[in-house]
XYZ file of C-alpha atoms in Angstrom:
373
model
C 114.108 36.640 0.229
C 117.859 36.383 1.315
C 118.611 35.512 -2.268
C 120.209 38.078 -5.017
C 118.375 38.919 -8.111
C 119.364 38.210 -11.582
C 120.696 42.239 -12.233
C 122.850 41.697 -8.449
C 124.271 38.430 -9.655
C 125.306 40.103 -12.966
C 126.638 42.876 -10.592
C 128.798 40.593 -8.342
C 129.878 38.547 -11.681
C 130.915 41.733 -12.951
C 133.143 43.802 -9.778
C 134.321 39.737 -8.935
C 135.972 39.962 -12.576
C 136.753 43.912 -12.780
C 138.725 43.304 -9.463
C 140.678 40.177 -10.389
C 142.089 41.320 -13.195
C 142.424 45.104 -11.972
C 143.170 44.674 -8.129
C 143.613 41.531 -6.739
C 145.556 41.000 -3.630
C 149.424 40.773 -5.836
C 148.809 44.180 -6.942
C 147.928 45.745 -3.043
C 151.192 43.846 -1.950
C 152.913 46.074 -5.039
C 151.333 49.052 -3.547
C 152.128 48.079 -0.148
C 155.753 47.641 -1.121
C 156.186 50.863 -3.208
C 155.407 52.862 0.043
C 152.110 54.005 -1.554
C 150.470 56.588 0.805
C 146.359 57.263 1.077
C 144.660 54.734 -1.498
C 145.396 52.876 -4.644
C 144.626 56.042 -7.149
C 144.344 54.233 -10.366
C 142.122 51.320 -9.093
C 139.826 53.893 -7.922
C 139.956 55.561 -11.301
C 139.178 52.651 -12.616
C 136.142 51.926 -10.499
C 134.873 55.223 -11.638
C 135.016 54.404 -14.941
C 133.535 50.942 -14.609
C 130.399 52.816 -12.489
C 131.510 51.320 -9.495
C 132.194 54.449 -7.342
C 128.779 55.545 -7.957
C 126.613 53.133 -7.204
C 124.660 54.530 -4.748
C 124.411 58.143 -6.410
C 121.246 58.752 -8.144
C 121.452 58.346 -12.253
C 120.186 62.054 -12.568
C 123.766 63.131 -10.895
C 125.768 60.528 -12.780
C 125.100 57.517 -10.550
C 124.224 54.062 -10.749
C 121.483 54.266 -7.996
C 121.695 50.758 -7.503
C 120.909 50.847 -4.204
C 122.333 48.816 -0.912
C 122.597 45.381 -1.888
C 124.733 46.554 -5.196
C 126.889 48.376 -2.738
C 127.529 45.548 -0.479
C 128.376 43.057 -3.619
C 131.351 45.375 -3.966
C 131.968 45.650 -0.521
C 132.190 41.875 -0.523
C 134.399 41.476 -3.338
C 136.999 44.775 -2.105
C 137.538 42.503 0.762
C 138.580 39.625 -1.061
C 140.915 41.401 -2.975
C 142.285 43.489 -0.340
C 141.756 46.379 -2.736
C 142.982 49.700 -0.868
C 140.327 52.156 -2.119
C 138.222 54.071 -0.500
C 134.830 52.835 -1.590
C 133.264 52.598 2.025
C 133.958 56.168 3.452
C 133.000 57.862 -0.044
C 130.913 56.044 -2.246
C 128.535 54.698 0.854
C 128.965 56.815 3.702
C 129.042 60.075 1.648
C 127.285 59.280 -0.999
C 124.594 58.432 1.774
C 124.765 61.350 3.540
C 124.845 63.953 0.213
C 121.855 62.331 -1.035
C 119.493 62.171 1.878
C 121.095 65.841 3.662
C 118.672 68.200 1.797
C 121.750 70.608 0.944
C 121.139 70.548 -3.099
C 123.891 72.463 -3.709
C 126.155 70.398 -2.083
C 124.766 67.271 -3.645
C 124.435 69.062 -7.434
C 128.420 69.247 -6.847
C 129.901 66.498 -5.290
C 127.807 63.890 -6.394
C 128.986 63.820 -9.867
C 132.729 63.779 -8.593
C 132.051 60.931 -6.357
C 130.187 58.759 -8.887
C 133.341 59.272 -11.348
C 135.757 58.767 -8.244
C 137.213 62.001 -8.957
C 137.169 62.953 -5.299
C 137.246 61.414 -1.651
C 135.178 62.053 1.214
C 136.217 60.739 4.654
C 133.911 60.688 7.761
C 135.302 61.817 10.956
C 133.224 61.257 13.769
C 135.137 59.104 16.714
C 136.982 61.296 19.240
C 138.433 57.854 21.874
C 140.379 55.201 21.386
C 136.485 53.299 20.751
C 133.789 53.597 18.747
C 131.221 55.720 20.757
C 129.031 58.353 18.500
C 126.860 58.711 21.485
C 130.043 61.247 22.507
C 130.507 63.872 20.423
C 132.677 66.564 22.058
C 133.848 68.432 18.810
C 132.239 71.477 19.407
C 130.462 73.746 16.800
C 129.749 77.214 18.166
C 128.286 80.076 16.739
C 130.114 82.653 14.851
C 128.854 85.136 12.621
C 126.314 83.402 10.513
C 128.175 80.028 10.474
C 129.928 77.880 13.352
C 133.170 77.240 14.244
C 134.633 73.720 14.631
C 137.019 72.786 18.103
C 137.790 69.478 18.980
C 140.009 66.461 17.955
C 138.859 63.441 15.972
C 140.482 59.975 15.332
C 140.692 56.711 13.394
C 139.424 58.765 10.445
C 139.773 56.216 7.840
C 141.212 57.702 4.554
C 141.456 61.141 6.297
C 144.758 61.283 5.457
C 144.238 61.857 2.083
C 140.801 63.026 1.560
C 139.899 65.746 -0.418
C 137.209 66.507 2.078
C 135.846 65.464 5.033
C 132.268 65.208 7.164
C 132.084 65.780 10.263
C 129.929 65.269 13.561
C 129.817 67.845 15.852
C 128.398 68.651 19.117
C 126.351 72.463 18.293
C 126.482 74.825 20.991
C 122.529 75.392 21.444
C 122.313 71.264 21.438
C 121.608 68.699 18.940
C 124.348 67.135 16.187
C 125.914 68.916 13.230
C 127.064 67.745 10.348
C 129.321 69.765 8.217
C 131.388 69.211 4.882
C 135.202 70.605 5.569
C 137.285 70.724 2.470
C 141.010 69.605 2.711
C 143.228 72.976 3.643
C 140.342 74.439 5.592
C 141.691 77.200 8.055
C 142.414 75.159 11.177
C 142.507 72.037 10.046
C 145.597 70.065 10.974
C 145.574 66.684 9.422
C 147.918 64.079 10.881
C 148.565 60.876 9.277
C 148.368 57.433 10.659
C 149.656 54.326 8.804
C 147.622 51.449 9.924
C 148.802 48.045 10.536
C 146.895 46.597 7.440
C 149.042 48.911 5.677
C 145.925 51.239 5.173
C 146.401 55.207 6.022
C 144.177 56.414 8.471
C 144.221 60.456 10.192
C 143.967 62.242 13.275
C 142.182 65.971 12.881
C 142.658 68.298 15.271
C 139.842 71.175 14.376
C 141.256 74.933 15.657
C 138.566 77.720 15.099
C 137.267 76.003 11.327
C 134.802 77.976 9.931
C 131.630 76.067 8.015
C 128.294 77.806 7.199
C 124.921 76.440 6.683
C 125.965 75.939 2.990
C 128.644 73.098 4.479
C 125.942 71.600 6.455
C 124.352 68.595 6.199
C 120.944 67.061 7.546
C 119.799 70.194 9.599
C 116.783 71.596 7.942
C 115.438 70.899 11.423
C 118.563 71.894 13.470
C 119.689 68.648 14.498
C 121.094 66.129 11.953
C 121.519 63.239 14.670
C 118.885 61.265 12.026
C 121.076 61.907 9.371
C 124.444 60.853 10.916
C 122.465 57.980 12.539
C 121.488 56.602 8.745
C 125.281 57.584 7.378
C 126.863 55.395 10.088
C 124.363 52.815 9.239
C 125.572 52.675 5.549
C 128.940 52.542 6.470
C 128.553 49.827 9.294
C 126.843 47.397 6.675
C 129.721 48.390 3.876
C 132.417 47.435 6.162
C 130.814 44.400 7.218
C 130.046 43.425 3.861
C 133.974 44.156 3.660
C 134.622 41.776 6.231
C 132.847 39.279 4.730
C 134.740 38.974 1.863
C 137.493 38.664 3.778
C 136.450 35.766 5.354
C 135.321 34.370 2.412
C 138.700 34.831 0.633
C 140.961 33.574 3.941
C 138.615 30.792 4.267
C 138.937 29.653 0.582
C 142.528 30.004 0.624
C 143.309 28.302 3.841
C 141.361 25.206 2.043
C 143.382 25.040 -1.244
C 146.658 25.300 0.925
C 145.366 22.241 3.158
C 144.470 20.811 -0.154
C 148.393 21.203 -1.013
C 150.580 20.717 1.546
C 151.575 17.188 2.435
C 152.496 15.749 5.933
C 153.340 12.373 6.593
C 152.787 11.090 3.089
C 149.372 12.509 3.104
C 147.475 16.232 2.246
C 146.715 17.504 5.486
C 143.558 18.597 4.370
C 142.579 14.786 5.017
C 143.093 15.198 8.644
C 139.513 14.488 10.310
C 140.357 17.653 13.065
C 141.370 20.392 10.236
C 138.331 18.949 8.274
C 135.896 19.918 11.264
C 137.588 23.388 12.075
C 137.151 24.392 8.183
C 134.008 23.101 8.324
C 133.111 25.215 10.868
C 134.345 28.433 9.405
C 132.182 27.224 6.525
C 128.990 27.719 8.385
C 130.021 30.748 10.119
C 130.714 32.251 6.995
C 127.447 31.099 5.698
C 125.300 32.105 8.815
C 127.004 35.613 8.791
C 126.134 35.964 4.614
C 122.266 35.549 5.463
C 122.900 38.334 8.084
C 124.607 40.567 5.636
C 121.782 40.346 2.831
C 119.014 40.917 5.002
C 120.868 44.293 6.543
C 121.370 45.254 3.160
C 117.905 44.861 2.084
C 116.637 46.458 5.559
C 118.779 49.185 4.853
C 117.080 49.543 1.001
C 113.996 49.450 2.088
C 113.991 51.834 4.986
C 117.057 52.808 6.456
C 115.730 54.384 9.664
C 114.635 51.315 11.508
C 117.778 48.876 9.728
C 119.783 49.595 12.731
C 119.143 46.510 14.728
C 119.838 44.000 11.354
C 122.751 46.365 10.184
C 124.467 45.582 14.685
C 123.986 42.179 13.979
C 125.629 41.891 10.437
C 128.567 44.167 11.665
C 128.663 41.749 14.603
C 128.826 38.744 12.783
C 130.794 39.887 10.086
C 134.091 41.126 12.738
C 133.603 38.008 14.520
C 133.401 35.434 11.217
C 136.352 37.796 9.606
C 138.578 37.518 13.030
C 137.660 33.465 13.083
C 138.856 32.536 9.851
C 142.204 34.477 9.906
C 143.306 32.939 13.099
C 142.047 29.727 11.921
C 143.853 30.308 8.655
C 146.998 31.025 10.171
C 146.789 28.247 12.217
C 145.948 25.890 9.797
C 148.929 27.544 7.592
C 151.106 26.602 10.240
C 154.099 28.413 11.120
C 154.496 30.098 7.649
C 151.080 31.511 8.369
C 153.095 33.717 10.494
C 155.284 35.097 7.682
C 154.846 37.936 4.812
C 155.368 35.170 1.951
C 152.008 33.770 2.510
C 148.883 36.094 1.778
C 146.775 34.678 4.848
C 148.382 37.319 7.387
C 147.361 40.456 4.918
C 143.437 39.077 5.404
C 143.962 38.661 9.041
C 145.333 42.511 9.780
C 142.455 43.618 7.528
C 139.922 42.005 9.704
C 141.439 43.711 12.979
C 141.199 47.025 11.560
C 137.867 47.280 9.904
C 136.438 45.015 12.433
C 136.782 47.554 14.720
C 136.205 50.428 12.795
C 132.387 51.945 13.239
C 131.865 49.645 16.233
C 133.109 46.316 16.873
C 131.441 42.759 17.432
C 131.221 43.694 21.311
C 129.828 47.478 20.213
C 127.216 46.101 17.509
C 126.102 43.073 20.374
C 125.014 45.424 23.110
C 123.441 47.819 20.493
C 121.689 45.012 19.250
C 120.554 43.950 22.779
C 120.016 47.415 23.999
C 117.479 47.249 20.752
C 115.739 44.166 22.036
C 116.311 42.042 18.860
C 115.967 42.532 15.269
């Protein structure tokens, strides 16, 4: 059913109240204007103290074990507040990979740190200007009892400040490898990038970076392609949820502006043309919400078959976040283009998060190839 349980509603109210107090958009502005690098470390630590960072970490390893719907509710709140935290790469993608990765030692060491927000783990997959995980060229060549990694990764969200990164590689003997590489590993060069939304990413250069079987995830059968697919879908549905939060808040702020801005002696929200545009955004947001909740529930039930539902959710939420931001700019008028109004911040975040892990066009093609949901 596309409704929240009582516990999920309580979680939504809890995280909404927490971020309204500790991580509102005004706090993001202060963080950005201070020229801060990486992420908002104080807010990330506070989210760990509240238990939010451990939403996908099992209880026996210090987490809450609340599942993907709970993680999605947190991501929505992050999007509404533009919170600069590494939640999706670390608490969603890395946690998913570690829980399902078959490496008990790595999981025992890193999952409690994730739950406490005591670490940041990025995920490095893309190598070209567009998201295309099928075109892995970063090579993992056999070296002694392990491998050496050689290649380049781009658009690594939180990669500039991460303590470690999960790297997808093409194995010399064929298949896909997933390896956890610590920051400062020999042969690893981190080139920070400042994105248009003021968030950090990185280009990572691997030149003979050594890894061992103890650093590997999902390779019990010699190929981590299945785990990579699940980890990517976990990130995609998390990004979709954040984009829905971006769209919802952009719409809410635009409607509030329409109700206070006066022109020709009337509030502009009384103009029928603007009412129609605002109503269309509302409809699209609610349609995207249904797609998202369905995808979250499918990920919870069976992540191995949730791909089409996730593709639909990412495509719809990417598109609706762009629509809500664009319409917000238009209905704010010329002042919407200035930094004095927050609407532009939501437009910028929608652009970056919409491209990350595949834009609407990528996932529409993916859904078409799968034959629907």
